[in-house]
mmCIF file of C-alpha atoms in Angstrom:
data_model
loop_
_atom_site.group_PDB
_atom_site.id
_atom_site.type_symbol
_atom_site.label_atom_id
_atom_site.label_comp_id
_atom_site.label_asym_id
_atom_site.label_seq_id
_atom_site.Cartn_x
_atom_site.Cartn_y
_atom_site.Cartn_z
ATOM 1 C CA MET S 13 -44.120 8.093 39.759
ATOM 2 C CA ASN S 14 -40.665 6.623 39.094
ATOM 3 C CA LYS S 15 -39.362 2.993 39.261
ATOM 4 C CA ILE S 16 -38.027 3.657 42.648
ATOM 5 C CA LEU S 17 -41.017 4.670 44.334
ATOM 6 C CA THR S 18 -42.928 1.833 42.524
ATOM 7 C CA LEU S 19 -40.809 -0.241 44.136
ATOM 8 C CA ALA S 20 -41.006 1.222 47.500
ATOM 9 C CA ALA S 21 -44.759 1.351 47.215
ATOM 10 C CA ALA S 22 -44.825 -2.579 46.897
ATOM 11 C CA ALA S 23 -42.866 -3.329 49.912
ATOM 12 C CA THR S 24 -45.155 -1.506 52.128
ATOM 13 C CA LEU S 25 -47.876 -3.720 50.684
ATOM 14 C CA LEU S 26 -46.106 -6.659 51.102
ATOM 15 C CA ALA S 27 -45.555 -5.254 54.422
ATOM 16 C CA SER S 28 -49.380 -3.902 55.073
ATOM 17 C CA CYS S 29 -50.819 -7.181 53.211
ATOM 18 C CA GLY S 30 -48.953 -9.662 55.909
ATOM 19 C CA GLY S 31 -46.094 -10.986 53.521
ATOM 20 C CA SER S 32 -43.441 -12.735 55.557
ATOM 21 C CA SER S 33 -41.012 -10.941 57.176
ATOM 22 C CA LYS S 34 -38.145 -12.811 55.236
ATOM 23 C CA LYS S 35 -39.710 -11.131 51.773
ATOM 24 C CA ALA S 36 -40.713 -7.899 53.336
ATOM 25 C CA ASP S 37 -37.216 -5.871 52.199
ATOM 26 C CA THR S 38 -37.258 -7.558 48.727
ATOM 27 C CA PRO S 39 -40.032 -6.100 46.746
ATOM 28 C CA LYS S 40 -41.333 -7.854 44.397
ATOM 29 C CA SER S 41 -43.362 -6.993 41.053
ATOM 30 C CA LEU S 42 -46.160 -9.083 40.428
ATOM 31 C CA ALA S 43 -44.530 -10.318 37.190
ATOM 32 C CA ASP S 44 -41.381 -11.406 39.108
ATOM 33 C CA ALA S 45 -43.387 -13.527 42.040
ATOM 34 C CA TYR S 46 -45.170 -15.187 38.935
ATOM 35 C CA LYS S 47 -42.422 -15.670 36.250
ATOM 36 C CA ASP S 48 -41.979 -19.505 37.354
ATOM 37 C CA TYR S 49 -46.033 -19.816 36.582
ATOM 38 C CA TRP S 50 -46.479 -17.510 33.510
ATOM 39 C CA TYR S 51 -45.757 -14.258 31.894
ATOM 40 C CA THR S 52 -48.337 -11.084 32.911
ATOM 41 C CA GLY S 53 -48.552 -8.386 30.993
ATOM 42 C CA VAL S 54 -50.812 -4.986 30.686
ATOM 43 C CA SER S 55 -52.444 -3.251 27.734
ATOM 44 C CA VAL S 56 -50.748 0.698 26.549
ATOM 45 C CA ASN S 57 -52.613 3.366 25.051
ATOM 46 C CA GLN S 58 -50.691 5.359 22.581
ATOM 47 C CA TRP S 59 -50.251 8.326 24.705
ATOM 48 C CA GLU S 60 -48.668 6.239 27.763
ATOM 49 C CA SER S 61 -45.785 4.381 24.782
ATOM 50 C CA ALA S 62 -45.909 7.986 23.069
ATOM 51 C CA SER S 63 -41.792 9.922 22.422
ATOM 52 C CA ASP S 64 -43.519 13.060 23.930
ATOM 53 C CA ASN S 65 -44.044 14.048 27.469
ATOM 54 C CA ASN S 66 -47.597 14.083 27.495
ATOM 55 C CA PRO S 67 -49.316 13.404 31.057
ATOM 56 C CA GLN S 68 -49.859 9.470 30.341
ATOM 57 C CA THR S 69 -46.312 9.110 29.765
ATOM 58 C CA LYS S 70 -45.493 8.833 33.689
ATOM 59 C CA ASP S 71 -47.168 5.641 33.407
ATOM 60 C CA TRP S 72 -43.804 4.002 31.547
ATOM 61 C CA PRO S 73 -41.978 3.279 34.331
ATOM 62 C CA ILE S 74 -44.694 2.032 36.163
ATOM 63 C CA ILE S 75 -45.155 -0.197 32.941
ATOM 64 C CA ALA S 76 -41.747 -1.095 32.447
ATOM 65 C CA SER S 77 -40.805 -2.091 35.947
ATOM 66 C CA ASN S 78 -43.976 -4.164 36.989
ATOM 67 C CA PHE S 79 -44.966 -6.326 33.523
ATOM 68 C CA ASN S 80 -42.752 -8.239 31.396
ATOM 69 C CA TRP S 81 -45.580 -8.549 28.021
ATOM 70 C CA VAL S 82 -47.399 -5.244 26.881
ATOM 71 C CA VAL S 83 -50.011 -5.435 24.188
ATOM 72 C CA ALA S 84 -51.395 -1.821 22.217
ATOM 73 C CA GLU S 85 -54.598 -0.999 23.051
ATOM 74 C CA ASN S 86 -55.690 0.501 19.658
ATOM 75 C CA CYS S 87 -52.696 1.334 17.458
ATOM 76 C CA MET S 88 -52.211 -1.850 15.471
ATOM 77 C CA LYS S 89 -55.582 -2.331 14.723
ATOM 78 C CA CYS S 90 -56.463 -2.326 10.772
ATOM 79 C CA GLU S 91 -58.329 1.233 10.906
ATOM 80 C CA VAL S 92 -55.323 2.637 12.602
ATOM 81 C CA VAL S 93 -51.968 0.195 10.429
ATOM 82 C CA HIS S 94 -54.050 -0.002 6.802
ATOM 83 C CA PRO S 95 -56.812 3.237 7.130
ATOM 84 C CA GLU S 96 -56.629 2.987 2.857
ATOM 85 C CA GLN S 97 -56.278 0.104 0.447
ATOM 86 C CA ASN S 98 -52.964 1.233 -0.927
ATOM 87 C CA ARG S 99 -51.974 3.195 2.273
ATOM 88 C CA TYR S 100 -50.390 1.836 5.957
ATOM 89 C CA ASN S 101 -49.358 3.834 8.380
ATOM 90 C CA PHE S 102 -47.334 2.570 11.060
ATOM 91 C CA THR S 103 -46.267 5.424 12.810
ATOM 92 C CA LEU S 104 -48.207 5.142 16.144
ATOM 93 C CA ALA S 105 -47.322 1.164 16.178
ATOM 94 C CA ASP S 106 -43.759 1.443 15.584
ATOM 95 C CA GLU S 107 -43.149 3.862 18.474
ATOM 96 C CA PHE S 108 -45.296 1.514 20.889
ATOM 97 C CA VAL S 109 -43.010 -1.345 19.187
ATOM 98 C CA ASN S 110 -39.874 0.171 19.661
ATOM 99 C CA LYS S 111 -40.144 1.424 23.429
ATOM 100 C CA ALA S 112 -41.156 -1.687 24.454
ATOM 101 C CA LYS S 113 -38.421 -3.060 23.189
ATOM 102 C CA SER S 114 -35.884 -1.303 24.414
ATOM 103 C CA ALA S 115 -37.055 -1.895 27.985
ATOM 104 C CA ASN S 116 -36.647 -5.820 26.841
ATOM 105 C CA LEU S 117 -40.778 -6.417 27.153
ATOM 106 C CA LYS S 118 -42.212 -9.059 24.889
ATOM 107 C CA VAL S 119 -45.065 -7.167 22.760
ATOM 108 C CA LEU S 120 -48.505 -9.028 21.660
ATOM 109 C CA GLY S 121 -49.250 -7.682 18.194
ATOM 110 C CA HIS S 122 -53.763 -7.096 18.544
ATOM 111 C CA CYS S 123 -54.981 -7.838 16.132
ATOM 112 C CA LEU S 124 -54.767 -8.813 12.568
ATOM 113 C CA ILE S 125 -58.620 -9.593 11.690
ATOM 114 C CA TRP S 126 -61.337 -7.735 13.573
ATOM 115 C CA HIS S 127 -64.741 -7.453 12.820
ATOM 116 C CA SER S 128 -65.060 -4.169 14.533
ATOM 117 C CA GLN S 129 -62.197 -1.455 14.229
ATOM 118 C CA CYS S 130 -61.564 -2.507 10.650
ATOM 119 C CA ALA S 131 -60.885 -0.028 7.667
ATOM 120 C CA LYS S 132 -63.974 0.195 6.176
ATOM 121 C CA TRP S 133 -62.623 -0.249 2.510
ATOM 122 C CA PHE S 134 -61.771 -3.891 3.548
ATOM 123 C CA HIS S 135 -64.756 -5.678 2.468
ATOM 124 C CA TYR S 136 -66.337 -3.724 -0.509
ATOM 125 C CA ASP S 137 -65.540 -2.531 -4.063
ATOM 126 C CA ASN S 138 -65.721 0.705 -5.653
ATOM 127 C CA ASP S 139 -69.415 0.326 -6.081
ATOM 128 C CA GLY S 140 -70.218 -0.026 -2.248
ATOM 129 C CA GLN S 141 -70.854 -3.593 -2.695
ATOM 130 C CA PHE S 142 -69.145 -6.739 -0.900
ATOM 131 C CA VAL S 143 -66.008 -7.652 -2.749
ATOM 132 C CA SER S 144 -65.989 -10.843 -3.843
ATOM 133 C CA PRO S 145 -64.698 -14.123 -1.627
ATOM 134 C CA ASP S 146 -61.068 -14.295 -4.049
ATOM 135 C CA THR S 147 -60.521 -10.236 -3.204
ATOM 136 C CA LEU S 148 -61.284 -10.566 0.779
ATOM 137 C CA LYS S 149 -58.845 -13.537 0.619
ATOM 138 C CA ALA S 150 -56.285 -11.473 -1.277
ATOM 139 C CA ARG S 151 -56.628 -8.235 0.846
ATOM 140 C CA MET S 152 -56.346 -10.293 3.919
ATOM 141 C CA LYS S 153 -53.441 -11.910 2.833
ATOM 142 C CA GLU S 154 -51.909 -8.537 1.476
ATOM 143 C CA HIS S 155 -52.552 -7.192 5.111
ATOM 144 C CA ILE S 156 -51.643 -10.073 7.388
ATOM 145 C CA THR S 157 -48.652 -10.112 5.288
ATOM 146 C CA THR S 158 -47.261 -6.633 5.353
ATOM 147 C CA VAL S 159 -48.111 -5.762 8.561
ATOM 148 C CA MET S 160 -46.268 -8.868 10.322
ATOM 149 C CA ARG S 161 -43.313 -8.397 8.081
ATOM 150 C CA HIS S 162 -43.372 -5.370 8.808
ATOM 151 C CA PHE S 163 -42.687 -6.363 12.884
ATOM 152 C CA LYS S 164 -40.922 -9.173 12.068
ATOM 153 C CA GLY S 165 -38.172 -9.693 15.044
ATOM 154 C CA ARG S 166 -39.698 -7.020 17.423
ATOM 155 C CA VAL S 167 -43.375 -8.660 17.942
ATOM 156 C CA ASP S 168 -43.574 -12.080 20.035
ATOM 157 C CA ALA S 169 -47.123 -13.347 19.544
ATOM 158 C CA TRP S 170 -50.546 -12.401 17.067
ATOM 159 C CA ASP S 171 -53.432 -11.975 18.137
ATOM 160 C CA VAL S 172 -54.693 -13.551 14.508
ATOM 161 C CA CYS S 173 -58.231 -13.591 14.965
ATOM 162 C CA ASN S 174 -60.641 -11.201 17.493
ATOM 163 C CA GLU S 175 -64.176 -12.092 18.524
ATOM 164 C CA CYS S 176 -65.539 -14.212 16.150
ATOM 165 C CA PHE S 177 -67.871 -16.195 17.874
ATOM 166 C CA GLU S 178 -71.095 -15.397 19.888
ATOM 167 C CA ASP S 179 -72.119 -16.567 23.057
ATOM 168 C CA ASP S 180 -73.705 -19.281 22.121
ATOM 169 C CA GLY S 181 -70.770 -20.784 20.119
ATOM 170 C CA SER S 182 -72.304 -19.933 17.306
ATOM 171 C CA PHE S 183 -70.049 -17.709 14.658
ATOM 172 C CA ARG S 184 -70.761 -14.228 14.734
ATOM 173 C CA ASN S 185 -72.335 -12.853 11.454
ATOM 174 C CA SER S 186 -69.397 -10.417 10.504
ATOM 175 C CA LEU S 187 -68.427 -9.068 6.954
ATOM 176 C CA PHE S 188 -65.720 -11.538 7.101
ATOM 177 C CA TYR S 189 -68.152 -14.395 7.941
ATOM 178 C CA GLN S 190 -70.804 -13.335 5.435
ATOM 179 C CA ILE S 191 -67.798 -13.069 2.480
ATOM 180 C CA LEU S 192 -66.118 -16.261 3.189
ATOM 181 C CA GLY S 193 -67.824 -18.393 5.962
ATOM 182 C CA SER S 194 -66.043 -19.740 8.926
ATOM 183 C CA ASP S 195 -63.134 -20.721 6.470
ATOM 184 C CA PHE S 196 -61.759 -16.983 7.340
ATOM 185 C CA ILE S 197 -60.275 -17.656 10.535
ATOM 186 C CA ARG S 198 -58.759 -20.779 9.251
ATOM 187 C CA LEU S 199 -57.148 -18.831 6.011
ATOM 188 C CA ALA S 200 -55.818 -16.114 8.377
ATOM 189 C CA PHE S 201 -54.028 -18.477 10.545
ATOM 190 C CA GLU S 202 -52.670 -20.080 7.482
ATOM 191 C CA TYR S 203 -50.980 -16.739 6.171
ATOM 192 C CA ALA S 204 -49.938 -15.452 9.099
ATOM 193 C CA HIS S 205 -47.640 -18.498 9.402
ATOM 194 C CA GLU S 206 -46.564 -17.924 6.250
ATOM 195 C CA ALA S 207 -46.171 -14.740 7.030
ATOM 196 C CA ASP S 208 -43.697 -15.475 10.241
ATOM 197 C CA PRO S 209 -43.453 -18.671 10.416
ATOM 198 C CA ASP S 210 -41.378 -18.249 14.048
ATOM 199 C CA VAL S 211 -44.031 -16.302 16.002
ATOM 200 C CA GLU S 212 -46.656 -17.044 18.333
ATOM 201 C CA LEU S 213 -50.076 -17.229 17.030
ATOM 202 C CA TYR S 214 -53.723 -17.283 18.669
ATOM 203 C CA TYR S 215 -57.302 -16.640 18.792
ATOM 204 C CA ASN S 216 -58.744 -14.161 21.099
ATOM 205 C CA ASP S 217 -62.442 -13.282 22.375
ATOM 206 C CA PHE S 218 -64.651 -12.437 25.331
ATOM 207 C CA SER S 219 -67.584 -14.163 27.539
ATOM 208 C CA MET S 220 -65.208 -17.386 27.320
ATOM 209 C CA ASN S 221 -66.181 -18.330 30.657
ATOM 210 C CA LYS S 222 -69.981 -18.982 29.660
ATOM 211 C CA PRO S 223 -69.983 -22.882 28.870
ATOM 212 C CA THR S 224 -71.771 -22.807 25.352
ATOM 213 C CA LYS S 225 -69.213 -19.926 23.957
ATOM 214 C CA VAL S 226 -65.921 -21.956 24.976
ATOM 215 C CA GLU S 227 -67.172 -25.158 23.469
ATOM 216 C CA GLY S 228 -68.420 -23.566 20.415
ATOM 217 C CA VAL S 229 -64.396 -22.015 19.964
ATOM 218 C CA ALA S 230 -63.058 -25.541 20.644
ATOM 219 C CA LYS S 231 -65.442 -27.427 18.649
ATOM 220 C CA TYR S 232 -64.607 -25.011 15.636
ATOM 221 C CA PHE S 233 -60.399 -25.478 16.233
ATOM 222 C CA GLU S 234 -59.816 -29.038 17.656
ATOM 223 C CA PRO S 235 -59.922 -30.981 13.988
ATOM 224 C CA LEU S 236 -57.494 -27.636 12.424
ATOM 225 C CA VAL S 237 -55.635 -28.297 15.112
ATOM 226 C CA LYS S 238 -55.786 -32.286 14.667
ATOM 227 C CA SER S 239 -54.739 -30.959 11.538
ATOM 228 C CA GLY S 240 -52.155 -29.145 11.840
ATOM 229 C CA LEU S 241 -53.561 -25.671 12.207
ATOM 230 C CA PRO S 242 -50.341 -23.124 13.686
ATOM 231 C CA LEU S 243 -52.279 -22.032 16.476
ATOM 232 C CA THR S 244 -50.399 -21.458 19.652
ATOM 233 C CA GLY S 245 -53.544 -20.872 21.672
ATOM 234 C CA ILE S 246 -56.689 -20.035 22.630
ATOM 235 C CA PHE S 247 -56.960 -16.714 24.636
ATOM 236 C CA MET S 248 -60.036 -15.552 26.920
ATOM 237 C CA GLN S 249 -60.603 -11.756 27.571
ATOM 238 C CA GLY S 250 -61.610 -11.934 31.269
ATOM 239 C CA HIS S 251 -63.514 -8.549 31.538
ATOM 240 C CA ILE S 252 -65.625 -9.228 34.446
ATOM 241 C CA ILE S 253 -68.111 -7.879 36.853
ATOM 242 C CA LEU S 254 -68.090 -7.811 40.499
ATOM 243 C CA GLU S 255 -71.652 -7.877 40.663
ATOM 244 C CA ASP S 256 -71.842 -11.048 38.920
ATOM 245 C CA CYS S 257 -71.472 -14.130 40.644
ATOM 246 C CA ALA S 258 -67.746 -14.696 41.715
ATOM 247 C CA ALA S 259 -67.776 -18.019 42.479
ATOM 248 C CA GLN S 260 -69.783 -18.982 39.425
ATOM 249 C CA ILE S 261 -67.488 -16.934 37.166
ATOM 250 C CA ILE S 262 -64.023 -18.568 38.435
ATOM 251 C CA LYS S 263 -66.052 -21.983 38.135
ATOM 252 C CA ASP S 264 -66.739 -21.132 35.077
ATOM 253 C CA TYR S 265 -63.260 -20.016 33.914
ATOM 254 C CA ASP S 266 -61.628 -23.511 35.512
ATOM 255 C CA HIS S 267 -64.096 -25.153 32.952
ATOM 256 C CA SER S 268 -62.954 -23.599 30.000
ATOM 257 C CA ILE S 269 -59.525 -23.629 31.013
ATOM 258 C CA ASN S 270 -59.759 -27.124 30.703
ATOM 259 C CA THR S 271 -62.012 -27.136 27.678
ATOM 260 C CA ILE S 272 -59.122 -24.932 25.560
ATOM 261 C CA ALA S 273 -56.229 -27.400 27.209
ATOM 262 C CA ALA S 274 -58.368 -30.617 26.247
ATOM 263 C CA ILE S 275 -58.193 -29.760 22.477
ATOM 264 C CA GLY S 276 -54.369 -29.651 22.341
ATOM 265 C CA VAL S 277 -53.420 -25.880 22.935
ATOM 266 C CA LYS S 278 -52.260 -23.354 25.196
ATOM 267 C CA THR S 279 -54.632 -20.695 26.959
ATOM 268 C CA GLY S 280 -54.364 -17.372 29.302
ATOM 269 C CA PHE S 281 -56.135 -13.936 29.913
ATOM 270 C CA SER S 282 -55.241 -11.541 27.435
ATOM 271 C CA GLU S 283 -57.332 -8.809 29.087
ATOM 272 C CA LEU S 284 -58.383 -8.498 32.382
ATOM 273 C CA ASP S 285 -60.395 -5.923 34.290
ATOM 274 C CA LEU S 286 -62.921 -6.347 37.033
ATOM 275 C CA SER S 287 -66.124 -3.310 36.993
ATOM 276 C CA ILE S 288 -66.900 -2.466 40.624
ATOM 277 C CA LEU S 289 -69.793 -1.020 39.194
ATOM 278 C CA PRO S 290 -73.579 -2.036 39.109
ATOM 279 C CA ASN S 291 -74.407 -4.229 36.061
ATOM 280 C CA PRO S 292 -76.838 -2.466 34.163
ATOM 281 C CA TYR S 293 -79.600 -4.484 32.490
ATOM 282 C CA GLY S 294 -77.646 -7.609 33.108
ATOM 283 C CA PHE S 295 -75.043 -7.052 30.799
ATOM 284 C CA SER S 296 -71.799 -9.304 30.215
ATOM 285 C CA GLY S 297 -69.159 -9.603 27.542
ATOM 286 C CA ALA S 298 -67.150 -6.724 25.846
ATOM 287 C CA ASN S 299 -69.059 -5.856 22.705
ATOM 288 C CA ILE S 300 -68.171 -1.981 22.575
ATOM 289 C CA SER S 301 -71.228 -1.818 20.293
ATOM 290 C CA ASP S 302 -73.795 -2.587 23.348
ATOM 291 C CA LYS S 303 -74.507 1.287 25.022
ATOM 292 C CA PHE S 304 -76.690 2.144 27.878
ATOM 293 C CA ALA S 305 -77.562 5.361 29.245
ATOM 294 C CA TYR S 306 -76.024 7.390 31.951
ATOM 295 C CA ARG S 307 -78.194 7.254 35.445
ATOM 296 C CA PRO S 308 -76.413 8.173 38.851
ATOM 297 C CA GLU S 309 -77.728 5.027 40.279
ATOM 298 C CA MET S 310 -75.350 3.692 38.001
ATOM 299 C CA ASP S 311 -72.169 6.097 39.077
ATOM 300 C CA PRO S 312 -72.473 5.075 43.157
ATOM 301 C CA TYR S 313 -68.682 5.325 43.798
ATOM 302 C CA VAL S 314 -68.286 9.395 42.415
ATOM 303 C CA ASN S 315 -66.234 10.531 45.479
ATOM 304 C CA GLY S 316 -64.031 6.821 46.133
ATOM 305 C CA LEU S 317 -64.191 3.512 46.606
ATOM 306 C CA PRO S 318 -65.514 2.116 49.927
ATOM 307 C CA ALA S 319 -62.986 0.105 52.061
ATOM 308 C CA GLU S 320 -65.037 -2.872 52.231
ATOM 309 C CA LYS S 321 -65.625 -2.684 48.312
ATOM 310 C CA GLN S 322 -62.010 -2.686 47.299
ATOM 311 C CA ALA S 323 -61.450 -5.898 50.270
ATOM 312 C CA GLU S 324 -64.323 -7.798 48.287
ATOM 313 C CA ALA S 325 -62.608 -7.326 44.776
ATOM 314 C CA ASP S 326 -59.170 -8.105 46.595
ATOM 315 C CA GLN S 327 -61.271 -11.337 47.800
ATOM 316 C CA PHE S 328 -61.950 -12.274 44.048
ATOM 317 C CA TRP S 329 -58.397 -11.678 42.852
ATOM 318 C CA VAL S 330 -56.866 -13.580 45.189
ATOM 319 C CA ASP S 331 -59.917 -16.366 44.511
ATOM 320 C CA PHE S 332 -59.139 -16.362 40.845
ATOM 321 C CA TYR S 333 -55.285 -16.568 41.295
ATOM 322 C CA LYS S 334 -55.994 -19.784 43.212
ATOM 323 C CA MET S 335 -58.060 -21.294 40.282
ATOM 324 C CA LEU S 336 -55.379 -20.256 37.942
ATOM 325 C CA LEU S 337 -52.074 -21.523 40.216
ATOM 326 C CA THR S 338 -54.093 -25.648 39.767
ATOM 327 C CA HIS S 339 -53.808 -24.436 35.874
ATOM 328 C CA ASP S 340 -50.375 -23.586 35.533
ATOM 329 C CA ASP S 341 -48.900 -26.095 33.203
ATOM 330 C CA ALA S 342 -51.943 -24.885 30.470
ATOM 331 C CA ILE S 343 -51.663 -20.762 30.863
ATOM 332 C CA THR S 344 -48.758 -19.260 29.276
ATOM 333 C CA ARG S 345 -49.660 -15.408 29.982
ATOM 334 C CA VAL S 346 -51.946 -13.100 32.778
ATOM 335 C CA ALA S 347 -52.493 -9.891 31.343
ATOM 336 C CA PHE S 348 -54.458 -6.896 32.071
ATOM 337 C CA TRP S 349 -56.205 -4.591 30.070
ATOM 338 C CA CYS S 350 -55.392 -0.542 31.229
ATOM 339 C CA LEU S 351 -52.776 -0.314 33.778
ATOM 340 C CA ASN S 352 -54.740 2.451 35.972
ATOM 341 C CA ASP S 353 -58.640 3.205 36.775
ATOM 342 C CA ALA S 354 -57.871 6.880 35.082
ATOM 343 C CA ASN S 355 -56.781 5.238 32.118
ATOM 344 C CA SER S 356 -59.272 2.306 31.734
ATOM 345 C CA TRP S 357 -62.227 1.587 29.424
ATOM 346 C CA ARG S 358 -64.711 0.741 31.790
ATOM 347 C CA ASN S 359 -65.730 4.312 32.993
ATOM 348 C CA ASP S 360 -67.694 4.617 29.520
ATOM 349 C CA PHE S 361 -68.574 1.029 28.894
ATOM 350 C CA PRO S 362 -71.564 0.097 28.721
ATOM 351 C CA ILE S 363 -72.436 3.299 30.171
ATOM 352 C CA LYS S 364 -70.677 7.051 29.001
ATOM 353 C CA GLY S 365 -68.848 9.454 31.697
ATOM 354 C CA ARG S 366 -68.675 6.751 35.509
ATOM 355 C CA LYS S 367 -65.807 6.307 37.695
ATOM 356 C CA ASP S 368 -65.000 2.508 37.680
ATOM 357 C CA TYR S 369 -62.665 1.083 39.732
ATOM 358 C CA ALA S 370 -61.494 -1.765 37.689
ATOM 359 C CA THR S 371 -57.487 -2.004 37.202
ATOM 360 C CA LEU S 372 -54.502 -2.724 39.973
ATOM 361 C CA TYR S 373 -53.584 0.979 39.990
ATOM 362 C CA ASP S 374 -55.404 3.593 41.516
ATOM 363 C CA ARG S 375 -55.404 7.025 39.629
ATOM 364 C CA ALA S 376 -52.685 8.384 41.349
ATOM 365 C CA ASN S 377 -50.990 4.806 40.009
ATOM 366 C CA ASN S 378 -50.253 3.219 43.281
ATOM 367 C CA PRO S 379 -50.990 -0.131 43.575
ATOM 368 C CA LYS S 380 -54.118 -1.261 44.978
ATOM 369 C CA PRO S 381 -53.939 -3.839 47.623
ATOM 370 C CA THR S 382 -54.759 -6.147 45.236
ATOM 371 C CA VAL S 383 -51.403 -6.491 44.416
ATOM 372 C CA GLY S 384 -49.298 -7.200 47.513
ATOM 373 C CA LYS S 385 -52.151 -9.956 48.082
ATOM 374 C CA LEU S 386 -51.460 -11.965 44.694
ATOM 375 C CA ILE S 387 -47.913 -11.748 45.516
ATOM 376 C CA GLU S 388 -48.159 -12.917 48.925
ATOM 377 C CA LEU S 389 -50.733 -16.397 47.479
ATOM 378 C CA VAL S 390 -47.596 -17.474 45.297
ATOM 379 C CA GLU S 391 -44.461 -16.759 47.842
ATOM 380 C CA THR S 392 -46.608 -18.888 50.147
ATOM 381 C CA LYS S 393 -47.868 -21.732 48.035
#
């Protein structure tokens, strides 16, 4: 779908969702509609940003026309850009960043230090034993410095550390933590600031609606921020399940935004999506190692999403955005994870092979009614 068709679809949505006649003939993207409040972003996979003509490159005009921030799903992670100790591979990451900057999009680098998708060599010596704390510090600094300086001037912000806490607010027992303790987080931000003093630096995590988690994260960062840690903001992923209590989730995120703002840094959402499917075993979060067996009753919408279920999802997003608008002074970016339902990771997580409807665009790249309703919300504010 090209840009003209995308804008036409947006105009149709505005008209059908009760937008005012004054503005119905002036289609807007979600990014345009909320530009006075925050940036609007989306994740991009390596095929969408590829230079060759593959089936998913058709997504790119929609991305470039409807969002103003982008983040790579995988191609900037350690296992891709730094697969061996003395070898870097920026091929896919450069392709993504160059394409984004050519479209005048802001770029979030994701991510520098993360226990998952970290190259296997990073924590071990030649004998397969843990490296010493000093060796790990040196490896972290070399990795962060090399990656950031390679993209200096082209990447506008970095997720420096990703998913370092458990849901109860304690530290995740990652290999970084086992070797360096919690100090690895502080060190990563200091190394990143030294590599590029002008770029924005963020912490990112999931399940941040849970009070115990967000309060644990804030408790760790607050004294560091007061002592001058170069932390721009703490961002929340927001992998939400519709089956869970929507009103409580919104209330909890309201609390989380207040908690983060209280320590003096900005916040926002980095990876929003909304699973429409049943929630197996009360599962929550986004720990990619968690998996469950496929069962047909857990995949009820293989033939399409009922209109009433789409309406329920639309209402969740409207209520969620109403809450966000009360915090526009604290929020700098609201970003979604995956452009359309066909490409969404939710189809395979935490149950492989399901058909989910978690994004703002359907499998044919048409914007869902949600988009028009969110535009109408802010235009009538």
